[in-house]
Amino acid sequence: MEYLGIELKKPKVSFFDFTCCEGCQLQIANKEDTLVDFLSLVEVVNFREISSEKKDHYEIAFIEGAISRQDEIERLEKIRKQAKLVVALGTCACYGGVNSLKKRFSVEDVVNEVYGHNPVETLPVKSVKEVVAVDFEIPGCPISKAEFESIILHLVLGTEFRFKKYPVCVECKQNLNHCLLDEGKICLGPITRAGCNAVCINGKLPCYGCRGPAEENNWPSLKQILTEKGFSPEQIDEKTSFFNSLTEVTKNES
Amino acid sequence: MKVDMNIDVHHLTRVEGHGNIHINVKKGKLVDARWAVVETPRFFEAMLRGMSCEMAPILTARICGICSIGHALASLRAIENALGIDIPVIAKKIRLLAKHGETLQSHFLHLFFLAAPDYLNVGSVIPLVQSNRAVVEIALRLKRLANDMCDILAGRTTHPVSLCVGGVSRPPNKEDLHKLREQISERIPDAERTVELFKTIQVPDFIRETEYVSLKGEENYPWIGGKLVSTDGVLKNENDYLAMTNEYKEDFSTSKFTRLSRKSVAVGALARLNNNYNFLKAKDIAEEFGIKPLNHNPFMNNIAQLVECVHVMIESLELLDELLDEPMDEISSEYDIKEGEGVGAVEVPRGILYHHYLINKKGLVEKANCIIPTTQNNANIHYDLAELVEQAVNNGKQDTEVKKLCEMLVRAYDPCISCSVH
Ligand code: SF4
Ligand code: SF4
Ligand code: SF4
């Protein structure tokens, strides 16, 4: 790509998937409008889901998925050694994601429930940063295509990307949605980082906080409102722990 | 000449998830042919326990990034069957259209990004951006249509937001539906060009007699709910899905295997087409490719997907006409939480998917079972590989050619491996 007549260096990037649904990678393959531009901005050297090319030289490693087996830990450590920049892609990679719901049971119990007499190997779920150092995190279940694009542009240009500080409610109100709290639902928009354009609430599904906590959030007050509305601690917990993304703000309180 | 062959494909590319192929031939005789799924298991059925049933579709959508709408729909159907909920006709149509969007998205992704590179002799779609720009542009336009369709009907392509217990939570707006109708009509020539393109490829000639399982259409090509049928003549009710699957486990694979009248079965586009050919709205396309039931060539699954794409585009235009004619006021049914048990069978892009829940009187999931298409295909892929290698070796094919054929065979099933070890 040419910028002011100067060749910008095209970083070599790789995508690696671990325990997850691969929906975040898919957002990139599904960026029909800008896929071709994206491919001119970077050099994709590993993208197993869509490509047979495999190379060991890359600068940026995108890690999708949570870590839940010994061989995954080893694979991840190898990638960390190779890459200059490790980016956690999606809520599974950033926080463990829905995979963390496994935590409510013992490892033996979940293995027995699904595989019975034929046990398989598994570990308690970890986020990427619990295993190796992470340079940048892109949350979302799935990631927002538009935000991903903007982040890549910043990375390539070497400028800092800033996440929105305010919560999802701001975007939700801009979209003139009816507030779901008023419709008797638990919505975690007030404590969740904006940047998804309140996509769930636009479809009338409450926000369960996949993007992690907003810098500006007030959990104690939301918790009080929910309690006053008659929701039980279990009902509230079911939502706040759904993506395992809000423990940072909810753990001190409960 | 008696050949020795040792083929090891670690983490096969251009498939969703992680799987390995091992082939061992000694002195021209097949010793071992294995399709091993090595994906890390995720334990969704265990995690569902104790969760409010309304959250189940939101969680189970995350089993698979590609067929999240299909999972949500199977989950919803299981819950609605358990609670005895009848959803409004409009909601049914909206759901089916959302599913059609997903089928198009998944099939086109597979045809252009995952399968086509083998036939065009490149490692991925990326070099095609330079060498076959026109093809890539067709692919992107068709995928774009599919994405827009899912966004309009389900609020988001990956992990839908407006499908809820009782129906749908938000109706699509009519202006968007009008535009969508136009967009589909405009894309029909692209679909025709895709048909022409795939007519130029040489589909490997390989036959292994197989039992094909799918939903059974009554008046239409089937997608959501109904009777279960196999080409060996088995017919069951949706609730009796376990009699169609018979899951078992092999040590070398983290995914379970299934069987029915033979040691394996196949599901997917070719299975649907084999069982429901008469309901196809794109029979002319099927004829152009010479697919007729019963077709036993697994590589033809690619072509069956393409035929389905055209069928789905035609049917979507009809559904849109109906929706545009009707008021969108009744989009969901009221319901009460109660104890119950229900099964939901849905044809997702890769084949028939089952969700089964036991719900307690508080509305919490007590027990869950999900049987995924790729799980049902794994055993068949495994046995196909053995037969394919034997035939190829007998025909004097060399390592590299056999390896490529094996990879193409697995890809033809479009396996969704992370799904299969949910
Ligand atoms: S964050 Fe969500 S969409 Fe992304 S891989 Fe995990 S489950 Fe899939
Ligand atoms: S609480 Fe939820 S629905 Fe209400 S404004 Fe905030 S994000 Fe929107
Ligand atoms: S609305 Fe909430 S749950 Fe939905 S994408 Fe945004 S942050 Fe995630």
XYZ file of C-alpha atoms and ligand atoms in Angstrom:
700
model
C 0.000 0.000 0.000
C 1.271 3.440 -0.818
C 0.876 6.296 1.596
C 2.242 9.703 0.468
C 4.343 7.827 -2.030
C 6.124 5.900 0.740
C 5.749 2.120 0.994
C 4.346 1.219 4.344
C 5.634 -2.062 5.534
C 3.146 -4.850 5.205
C 3.191 -6.773 8.481
C 2.987 -10.533 8.280
C -0.006 -11.672 10.271
C -1.229 -15.061 11.419
C -4.509 -16.257 12.840
C -4.604 -19.154 15.292
C -7.691 -20.711 16.801
C -8.034 -22.488 20.121
C -11.147 -23.476 22.132
C -13.919 -21.488 20.458
C -16.532 -21.368 17.723
C -14.255 -19.632 15.162
C -16.925 -16.975 14.730
C -14.422 -14.182 15.224
C -12.188 -15.319 12.341
C -15.324 -15.580 10.312
C -16.044 -11.886 10.823
C -12.838 -11.212 8.923
C -13.621 -13.656 6.112
C -17.095 -12.084 6.009
C -15.907 -8.504 5.587
C -16.932 -8.657 1.924
C -16.738 -4.911 1.284
C -13.230 -4.462 2.548
C -11.685 -7.923 2.501
C -9.615 -7.129 -0.566
C -8.352 -3.865 1.001
C -7.540 -5.691 4.214
C -5.518 -8.245 2.278
C -3.517 -5.427 0.707
C -2.743 -3.907 4.091
C -1.192 -6.985 5.653
C 0.351 -10.203 4.490
C -1.645 -13.132 5.803
C 0.740 -16.046 6.316
C -1.393 -18.366 8.452
C -5.176 -18.485 8.323
C -5.962 -22.174 8.536
C -9.679 -21.754 8.234
C -9.388 -20.343 4.707
C -5.837 -21.048 3.565
C -3.384 -23.924 3.114
C -0.329 -21.668 3.337
C 1.578 -22.239 6.579
C 4.661 -20.235 7.508
C 6.648 -19.747 10.674
C 7.508 -16.119 10.124
C 5.013 -13.547 11.250
C 4.946 -10.375 13.277
C 1.377 -10.226 14.506
C -0.399 -13.277 15.903
C -4.156 -13.108 16.375
C -5.282 -15.631 18.945
C -8.899 -16.703 18.827
C -10.423 -18.842 21.546
C -9.848 -19.781 25.152
C -7.212 -22.202 26.397
C -8.457 -25.504 27.788
C -5.967 -28.306 27.127
C -2.258 -28.861 27.793
C -1.317 -29.009 24.102
C -3.009 -25.634 23.634
C -0.791 -24.084 26.298
C 2.302 -25.399 24.540
C 1.108 -24.238 21.140
C 0.350 -20.792 22.495
C 3.756 -20.465 24.169
C 5.445 -21.270 20.864
C 3.424 -18.633 19.076
C 4.293 -16.071 21.756
C 8.014 -16.718 21.168
C 7.600 -16.215 17.441
C 5.343 -13.162 17.326
C 6.265 -9.554 18.050
C 2.691 -8.714 18.831
C 0.098 -11.055 20.320
C -3.486 -9.922 19.920
C -6.341 -11.693 21.693
C -9.273 -11.829 19.276
C -12.770 -12.077 20.719
C -14.321 -12.638 24.113
C -13.138 -16.270 24.384
C -9.515 -15.153 24.000
C -9.872 -12.040 26.172
C -11.908 -13.497 29.035
C -12.513 -17.200 28.441
C -15.962 -16.398 27.038
C -18.918 -18.765 27.256
C -16.475 -21.663 27.632
C -15.962 -20.456 31.205
C -19.477 -21.596 32.135
C -17.747 -24.951 32.571
C -16.325 -23.508 35.791
C -19.611 -24.041 37.586
C -18.898 -27.779 37.574
C -15.876 -29.941 38.289
C -13.768 -31.146 35.372
C -14.699 -34.785 36.160
C -18.358 -33.912 36.172
C -18.416 -32.202 32.757
C -16.331 -34.948 31.171
C -18.614 -37.586 32.620
C -21.771 -35.748 31.525
C -20.670 -35.516 27.883
C -18.326 -38.460 27.331
C -19.403 -40.947 30.002
C -17.101 -43.932 30.081
C -14.810 -42.559 27.393
C -13.103 -39.649 29.154
C -11.279 -36.984 27.147
C -8.598 -34.585 28.279
C -9.538 -31.064 29.350
C -8.425 -28.307 31.753
C -10.219 -25.470 33.504
C -10.714 -22.677 30.946
C -8.180 -19.846 30.775
C -8.048 -16.626 28.826
C -4.999 -16.006 26.650
C -3.477 -13.480 29.064
C -3.609 -16.048 31.853
C -1.153 -18.138 29.834
C 1.129 -15.703 27.951
C 1.692 -11.954 27.787
C -0.845 -10.246 25.532
C -0.154 -6.945 23.774
C -3.647 -6.049 22.694
C -7.176 -7.327 23.273
C -10.123 -7.045 20.901
C -13.240 -8.162 22.778
C -16.639 -9.109 21.390
C -18.655 -12.277 20.857
C -18.224 -11.972 17.978
C -15.825 -9.063 17.408
C -17.257 -6.072 15.586
C -16.033 -6.042 11.994
C -15.872 -2.240 11.867
C -13.891 -1.983 15.084
C -11.490 -4.711 13.998
C -10.821 -2.850 10.778
C -10.102 0.375 12.579
C -7.776 -1.380 15.042
C -5.787 -2.973 12.212
C -5.415 0.360 10.502
C -4.070 1.840 13.734
C -1.671 -1.078 14.226
C -0.338 -0.811 10.701
C 0.064 2.949 10.942
C 1.592 2.617 14.377
C -0.914 4.899 16.073
C -2.766 4.239 19.285
C -6.315 2.889 19.160
C -8.644 3.991 21.929
C -11.676 2.024 22.999
C -14.811 3.892 23.935
C -14.868 4.736 27.619
C -18.613 5.003 27.894
C -21.077 2.122 28.208
C -23.324 0.418 25.630
C -26.320 2.445 26.930
C -24.992 5.506 25.110
C -25.070 3.765 21.735
C -28.361 2.110 22.634
C -30.000 5.466 23.310
C -28.548 6.960 20.130
C -30.353 4.160 18.301
C -33.592 5.184 20.026
C -34.175 1.714 21.462
C -36.746 1.151 24.142
C -34.850 0.411 27.367
C -35.077 -3.301 28.159
C -34.668 -2.657 31.875
C -38.051 -0.957 31.664
C -39.425 -4.037 29.906
C -38.557 -6.200 32.886
C -35.339 -7.697 31.540
C -31.824 -7.795 32.944
C -29.588 -5.723 30.665
C -25.912 -5.140 31.389
C -25.538 -2.283 28.917
C -24.899 0.216 31.742
C -21.626 -1.451 32.748
C -20.414 -2.747 29.385
C -17.929 -1.086 27.039
C -19.557 0.456 23.959
C -18.302 -0.095 20.417
C -20.752 -2.699 19.110
C -23.467 -0.170 18.287
C -25.663 -1.921 20.881
C -26.284 -4.616 18.293
C -28.038 -7.016 20.679
C -30.475 -4.468 22.032
C -31.235 -3.321 18.493
C -32.672 -6.820 18.067
C -34.277 -6.697 21.531
C -31.837 -9.112 23.103
C -30.410 -7.664 26.328
C -26.695 -6.956 26.600
C -24.808 -9.588 28.593
C -21.540 -7.717 28.506
C -19.465 -9.605 25.934
C -17.156 -6.603 25.398
C -16.090 -6.401 29.024
C -16.548 -3.559 31.488
C -16.776 0.077 30.419
C -14.229 2.345 32.058
C -17.093 4.525 33.158
C -19.474 2.117 34.838
C -21.455 1.967 38.014
C -22.043 -1.657 38.936
C -23.242 -1.076 42.507
C -26.023 1.139 41.273
C -27.064 -1.251 38.475
C -27.032 -4.106 40.942
C -29.236 -2.165 43.288
C -31.694 -1.312 40.518
C -31.883 -4.968 39.452
C -32.374 -6.111 43.023
C -35.111 -3.551 43.558
C -36.795 -4.803 40.409
C -37.008 -8.173 42.129
C -34.296 -10.176 40.374
C -32.607 -12.799 42.538
C -28.810 -12.949 42.911
C -28.871 -16.180 40.850
C -30.768 -14.527 38.033
C -28.348 -11.601 38.012
C -25.325 -13.864 38.232
C -26.509 -15.983 35.303
C -26.223 -12.893 33.120
C -23.078 -11.271 34.550
C -21.136 -14.529 34.359
C -22.358 -15.538 30.885
C -19.204 -14.400 29.046
C -16.937 -14.319 32.125
C -16.107 -10.792 30.946
C -17.304 -8.678 33.853
C -15.670 -10.355 36.866
C -13.346 -7.379 37.223
C -16.293 -5.179 38.230
C -18.699 -7.728 39.701
C -16.393 -9.819 41.871
C -15.818 -7.254 44.635
C -19.503 -6.761 45.075
C -21.014 -10.211 45.332
C 4.158 -51.838 -8.654
C 3.646 -52.344 -4.924
C 3.732 -48.953 -3.266
C 4.272 -47.834 0.314
C 2.556 -44.687 1.420
C 2.576 -42.738 4.639
C 0.346 -39.722 4.541
C -0.049 -37.525 7.589
C -2.031 -34.331 7.391
C -1.815 -32.511 10.684
C -4.526 -29.881 11.243
C -6.117 -30.019 7.819
C -6.559 -26.520 6.400
C -9.622 -24.892 4.869
C -11.987 -26.654 7.191
C -13.532 -25.305 10.342
C -11.728 -26.743 13.368
C -8.901 -29.238 13.850
C -8.675 -32.681 12.310
C -5.898 -34.992 11.088
C -5.709 -37.506 8.259
C -3.471 -40.595 8.617
C -2.988 -42.978 5.740
C -0.699 -45.980 5.734
C -0.250 -48.215 2.713
C 2.264 -51.081 2.700
C 3.142 -52.978 -0.469
C 0.063 -51.685 -2.205
C -2.264 -52.773 0.628
C -4.111 -50.363 2.855
C -3.047 -50.816 6.480
C -4.706 -47.836 8.083
C -6.859 -44.890 7.005
C -8.020 -42.599 9.761
C -9.937 -39.380 10.116
C -9.078 -38.127 13.605
C -10.775 -35.142 15.161
C -8.351 -33.562 17.622
C -10.298 -30.425 18.450
C -10.497 -29.469 22.126
C -13.918 -30.411 23.471
C -16.110 -27.634 24.844
C -18.837 -29.348 26.924
C -21.881 -27.295 25.984
C -24.317 -29.987 27.117
C -22.756 -29.953 30.566
C -22.743 -26.148 30.712
C -26.419 -25.922 29.798
C -27.457 -27.622 33.015
C -29.060 -25.214 35.431
C -29.407 -22.438 32.864
C -32.738 -20.715 32.134
C -34.135 -22.223 28.971
C -34.388 -18.775 27.353
C -30.597 -18.503 27.549
C -30.051 -21.879 25.862
C -30.372 -20.597 22.275
C -28.024 -17.727 23.065
C -25.442 -20.098 24.488
C -25.784 -22.862 21.913
C -25.491 -20.406 19.011
C -21.874 -20.192 20.222
C -21.306 -23.862 19.451
C -20.593 -22.789 15.896
C -19.615 -19.499 14.298
C -20.834 -20.611 10.889
C -24.186 -22.137 11.763
C -25.111 -20.111 14.819
C -28.565 -19.329 13.401
C -29.200 -23.040 12.836
C -28.179 -23.885 16.395
C -30.356 -21.128 17.796
C -33.297 -22.427 15.749
C -32.836 -26.060 16.811
C -32.553 -24.924 20.403
C -35.685 -22.766 20.139
C -37.634 -25.571 18.517
C -36.638 -28.006 21.270
C -37.720 -25.512 23.940
C -40.939 -24.617 22.157
C -41.770 -28.308 21.779
C -41.029 -28.855 25.464
C -43.229 -25.959 26.570
C -45.941 -26.623 23.976
C -45.548 -23.259 22.227
C -46.934 -22.701 18.739
C -45.154 -19.821 17.068
C -46.925 -17.391 14.705
C -46.751 -18.079 10.962
C -44.948 -14.789 10.327
C -42.256 -15.730 12.841
C -41.847 -19.068 11.073
C -41.262 -17.298 7.783
C -38.801 -14.829 9.281
C -36.883 -17.675 10.895
C -36.781 -19.678 7.680
C -35.497 -16.682 5.740
C -32.798 -16.091 8.346
C -31.841 -19.735 7.960
C -31.739 -19.368 4.180
C -29.327 -16.464 4.645
C -27.116 -18.709 6.749
C -27.293 -21.556 4.225
C -26.187 -19.186 1.466
C -23.418 -17.715 3.614
C -22.107 -21.117 4.614
C -22.434 -22.819 1.210
C -20.848 -19.929 -0.705
C -18.033 -19.669 1.833
C -17.396 -23.344 1.402
C -17.696 -23.427 -2.375
C -15.511 -20.401 -3.101
C -13.120 -20.112 -0.155
C -12.668 -23.681 1.004
C -13.355 -26.042 -1.916
C -12.624 -24.023 -5.078
C -8.891 -23.497 -4.364
C -8.380 -27.284 -4.716
C -9.998 -27.276 -8.124
C -8.147 -24.145 -9.238
C -4.843 -25.469 -7.850
C -4.081 -22.717 -5.366
C -3.559 -22.752 -1.610
C -6.337 -20.310 -0.813
C -8.670 -17.718 -2.222
C -6.043 -15.008 -1.619
C -3.959 -15.497 -4.796
C -7.229 -15.592 -6.744
C -7.678 -11.919 -5.898
C -4.896 -11.316 -8.461
C -5.420 -14.194 -10.868
C -9.200 -14.672 -10.928
C -10.473 -11.306 -9.781
C -13.855 -11.752 -11.463
C -14.514 -14.991 -9.593
C -13.557 -13.425 -6.282
C -15.893 -10.533 -6.954
C -18.799 -12.873 -7.654
C -18.005 -14.733 -4.451
C -17.898 -11.567 -2.403
C -21.166 -10.254 -3.863
C -22.970 -13.515 -3.121
C -21.553 -13.690 0.387
C -22.476 -10.096 0.929
C -26.066 -10.883 -0.013
C -26.106 -13.755 2.473
C -24.716 -11.550 5.213
C -27.207 -8.780 4.574
C -29.979 -11.330 4.659
C -28.947 -12.648 8.071
C -28.442 -9.134 9.418
C -31.891 -8.030 8.284
C -33.721 -11.146 9.454
C -31.796 -12.127 12.592
C -30.051 -8.900 13.601
C -26.571 -10.356 13.180
C -25.020 -13.051 10.973
C -22.901 -14.683 13.638
C -24.838 -15.157 16.864
C -28.309 -13.877 16.003
C -29.972 -11.365 18.315
C -33.648 -11.306 17.370
C -34.660 -14.974 17.533
C -36.372 -15.703 20.841
C -38.539 -18.302 22.550
C -42.064 -17.838 21.144
C -41.035 -16.384 17.796
C -38.874 -13.399 16.944
C -38.246 -10.373 19.142
C -38.034 -7.755 16.444
C -39.615 -7.785 12.989
C -37.493 -6.834 9.996
C -38.585 -3.550 8.454
C -40.390 -3.703 5.157
C -38.100 -1.298 3.394
C -35.167 -3.605 4.153
C -37.193 -6.557 2.908
C -37.926 -4.726 -0.341
C -34.253 -3.995 -0.848
C -33.369 -7.560 -0.020
C -35.796 -8.797 -2.614
C -34.136 -6.609 -5.214
C -30.686 -7.667 -4.101
C -31.541 -11.362 -4.458
C -32.928 -10.819 -7.967
C -29.801 -8.912 -8.914
C -27.586 -11.746 -7.646
C -29.313 -14.513 -9.647
C -26.952 -13.911 -12.626
C -24.006 -14.291 -10.218
C -25.417 -17.608 -9.071
C -25.758 -18.619 -12.727
C -22.136 -17.681 -13.363
C -21.146 -19.779 -10.362
C -23.008 -22.707 -11.873
C -21.089 -22.196 -15.137
C -17.807 -22.025 -13.234
C -18.458 -25.251 -11.347
C -19.451 -26.968 -14.567
C -15.862 -26.531 -15.717
C -14.360 -28.389 -12.765
C -13.653 -32.061 -12.692
C -15.341 -33.649 -9.688
C -13.399 -36.786 -8.696
C -15.132 -39.932 -9.770
C -15.636 -41.967 -6.615
C -18.533 -44.037 -5.360
C -19.103 -45.725 -2.020
C -22.612 -46.861 -1.264
C -23.856 -44.830 1.677
C -26.968 -44.409 3.784
C -28.104 -40.772 3.664
C -30.118 -39.252 6.514
C -32.124 -36.024 6.489
C -35.467 -34.477 7.310
C -38.278 -35.691 5.111
C -40.137 -33.031 3.150
C -43.941 -33.258 3.114
C -44.794 -30.436 0.734
C -41.502 -28.569 0.498
C -37.783 -29.144 0.624
C -37.374 -29.525 4.403
C -35.406 -27.218 6.710
C -37.026 -26.948 10.124
C -38.689 -29.878 11.931
C -40.583 -32.893 10.630
C -39.995 -36.586 10.093
C -36.553 -38.155 9.806
C -35.734 -40.377 6.866
C -32.865 -42.446 5.498
C -32.169 -43.718 1.986
C -32.136 -47.257 3.419
C -35.809 -46.836 4.234
C -35.735 -45.873 7.916
C -38.477 -43.406 8.888
C -38.798 -41.920 12.400
C -40.476 -39.110 14.256
C -38.439 -36.078 15.278
C -38.637 -37.186 18.918
C -37.042 -40.524 18.073
C -33.850 -38.938 16.764
C -31.692 -41.179 18.968
C -32.785 -44.127 16.853
C -31.247 -42.319 13.850
C -27.928 -41.448 15.478
C -26.682 -44.253 17.767
C -23.605 -42.375 18.970
C -20.417 -44.200 19.879
C -16.863 -43.177 20.614
C -13.529 -44.110 18.955
C -10.287 -43.604 20.878
C -8.468 -41.685 18.172
C -11.121 -38.989 17.887
C -12.520 -36.448 20.331
C -15.725 -36.346 18.315
C -18.274 -39.102 18.677
C -19.285 -41.228 15.679
C -22.812 -42.334 14.652
C -24.344 -45.207 12.682
C -27.703 -46.528 11.488
C -28.380 -49.463 9.115
C -24.704 -49.635 8.064
C -21.498 -48.831 9.883
C -21.853 -45.138 9.046
C -24.267 -42.552 7.617
C -23.924 -39.269 5.762
C -25.884 -36.053 6.261
C -25.734 -32.710 4.470
C -26.685 -31.159 1.148
C -26.310 -34.404 -0.815
C -28.356 -36.302 1.794
C -31.149 -33.709 1.653
C -31.100 -33.772 -2.106
C -31.114 -37.576 -2.253
C -34.126 -37.742 0.053
C -36.095 -34.741 -1.216
C -35.200 -34.322 -4.866
C -38.799 -33.824 -5.975
C -39.209 -30.690 -3.879
C -36.181 -28.938 -5.382
C -36.935 -25.626 -7.028
C -33.634 -25.824 -8.881
C -34.059 -29.257 -10.419
C -32.873 -27.920 -13.760
C -29.523 -27.052 -12.182
C -29.266 -30.500 -10.609
C -29.946 -31.995 -14.026
C -27.277 -29.858 -15.672
C -24.752 -31.406 -13.284
C -26.244 -34.851 -13.705
C -27.038 -35.315 -10.018
C -29.973 -37.598 -9.522
C -31.037 -39.530 -6.461
C -29.474 -41.684 -5.263
C -26.068 -40.203 -5.832
C -23.312 -41.926 -3.849
C -20.336 -39.732 -4.720
C -19.382 -37.708 -1.610
C -17.514 -35.172 -3.757
C -20.872 -34.282 -5.299
C -21.845 -32.752 -1.965
C -20.170 -29.586 -3.290
C -22.479 -29.591 -6.284
C -25.505 -30.374 -4.109
C -24.610 -27.279 -2.060
C -24.601 -25.175 -5.199
C -27.963 -26.579 -6.300
C -29.316 -25.773 -2.841
C -28.038 -22.201 -3.109
C -30.122 -21.648 -6.220
C -33.110 -23.373 -4.619
C -32.772 -21.212 -1.521
C -32.566 -18.002 -3.562
C -35.759 -18.896 -5.430
C -37.573 -19.872 -2.249
C -36.399 -16.699 -0.492
C -37.947 -14.556 -3.198
C -41.261 -16.367 -2.650
C -41.040 -15.996 1.120
C -40.236 -12.299 0.796
C -43.252 -11.757 -1.438
C -45.439 -13.398 1.192
C -43.922 -11.401 4.051
C -44.202 -8.116 2.180
C -47.912 -8.789 1.748
C -48.626 -9.387 5.401
C -48.751 -7.162 8.485
C -45.890 -7.776 10.917
C -47.856 -7.365 14.111
C -47.951 -10.910 15.428
C -44.353 -12.036 15.690
C -44.274 -13.965 18.934
C -46.536 -16.086 21.128
C -46.982 -15.772 24.881
C -46.075 -18.811 26.919
C -45.877 -20.157 30.437
C -42.862 -21.788 31.980
C -43.523 -25.403 32.872
C -41.886 -28.776 33.049
C -41.276 -30.487 29.724
C -39.108 -32.314 27.286
C -38.578 -31.458 23.643
C -36.540 -32.194 20.551
C -35.728 -29.817 17.721
C -34.394 -31.117 14.405
C -33.141 -28.560 11.903
C -31.325 -28.939 8.585
C -28.285 -26.700 8.941
C -25.813 -26.250 6.055
C -23.809 -29.387 6.921
C -26.781 -31.630 7.631
C -29.353 -32.490 10.220
C -28.863 -31.072 13.704
C -30.685 -32.170 16.847
C -31.141 -30.392 20.168
C -32.944 -32.138 23.010
C -33.713 -30.634 26.415
C -35.337 -31.621 29.634
C -36.743 -28.505 31.318
C -37.785 -28.383 34.968
C -40.732 -26.522 36.444
C -38.609 -23.445 37.120
C -37.754 -23.266 33.428
C -34.157 -24.368 33.951
C -32.481 -26.879 31.656
C -32.062 -30.125 33.550
C -30.424 -32.159 30.811
C -29.345 -31.400 27.265
C -28.184 -33.336 24.252
C -27.020 -31.873 20.943
C -26.068 -34.024 17.967
C -24.225 -32.137 15.296
C -24.055 -32.938 11.546
C -20.287 -33.329 11.442
C -20.483 -35.852 14.289
C -22.829 -37.857 12.094
C -20.484 -37.530 9.112
C -17.225 -38.351 10.879
C -17.577 -42.128 10.637
C -18.548 -41.866 6.982
C -15.549 -39.652 6.202
C -13.408 -42.208 7.966
C -14.682 -45.175 5.924
C -14.736 -43.160 2.683
C -11.044 -42.397 3.163
C -10.156 -46.076 3.338
C -12.133 -46.885 0.200
C -10.808 -43.836 -1.651
C -7.192 -44.703 -0.895
C -7.665 -48.330 -1.928
C -9.233 -47.329 -5.220
C -6.572 -44.681 -5.853
C -3.710 -47.067 -5.119
C -5.224 -49.711 -7.383
C -5.391 -47.099 -10.118
C -1.694 -46.420 -9.663
C -2.008 -42.953 -8.124
C 1.042 -41.513 -6.329
C 1.455 -40.025 -2.820
C 0.852 -36.388 -3.650
C -2.210 -37.148 -5.704
C -3.656 -39.463 -3.055
C -2.983 -36.897 -0.358
C -4.748 -34.186 -2.307
C -7.723 -36.474 -2.992
C -7.987 -37.313 0.716
C -7.935 -33.658 1.675
C -10.525 -32.840 -0.958
C -12.723 -35.660 0.233
C -12.760 -34.391 3.804
C -13.387 -30.841 2.595
C -16.266 -32.017 0.404
C -18.154 -32.851 3.594
C -17.478 -29.280 4.745
C -16.812 -30.549 8.249
C -17.414 -28.185 11.097
C -15.112 -29.719 13.607
C -15.316 -27.329 16.524
C -19.037 -27.883 16.256
C -18.665 -31.627 16.400
C -16.816 -31.535 19.720
C -19.146 -28.971 21.253
S -15.726 -14.803 21.140
Fe -17.723 -15.618 20.574
S -17.722 -15.470 18.354
Fe -15.594 -15.267 18.985
S -14.780 -17.326 18.925
Fe -15.533 -17.014 21.006
S -17.628 -17.810 20.994
Fe -17.018 -17.519 18.885
S -29.935 -0.772 29.962
Fe -29.768 -1.896 28.064
S -31.641 -1.433 26.983
Fe -31.465 0.081 28.589
S -30.426 1.782 27.624
Fe -28.850 0.535 28.534
S -28.199 -0.823 26.922
Fe -30.153 0.052 26.291
S -24.775 -5.363 23.208
Fe -23.541 -6.232 24.860
S -23.574 -8.431 24.520
Fe -24.261 -7.427 22.630
S -22.421 -7.184 21.406
Fe -22.666 -5.310 22.560
S -21.463 -5.660 24.407
Fe -21.779 -7.640 23.494
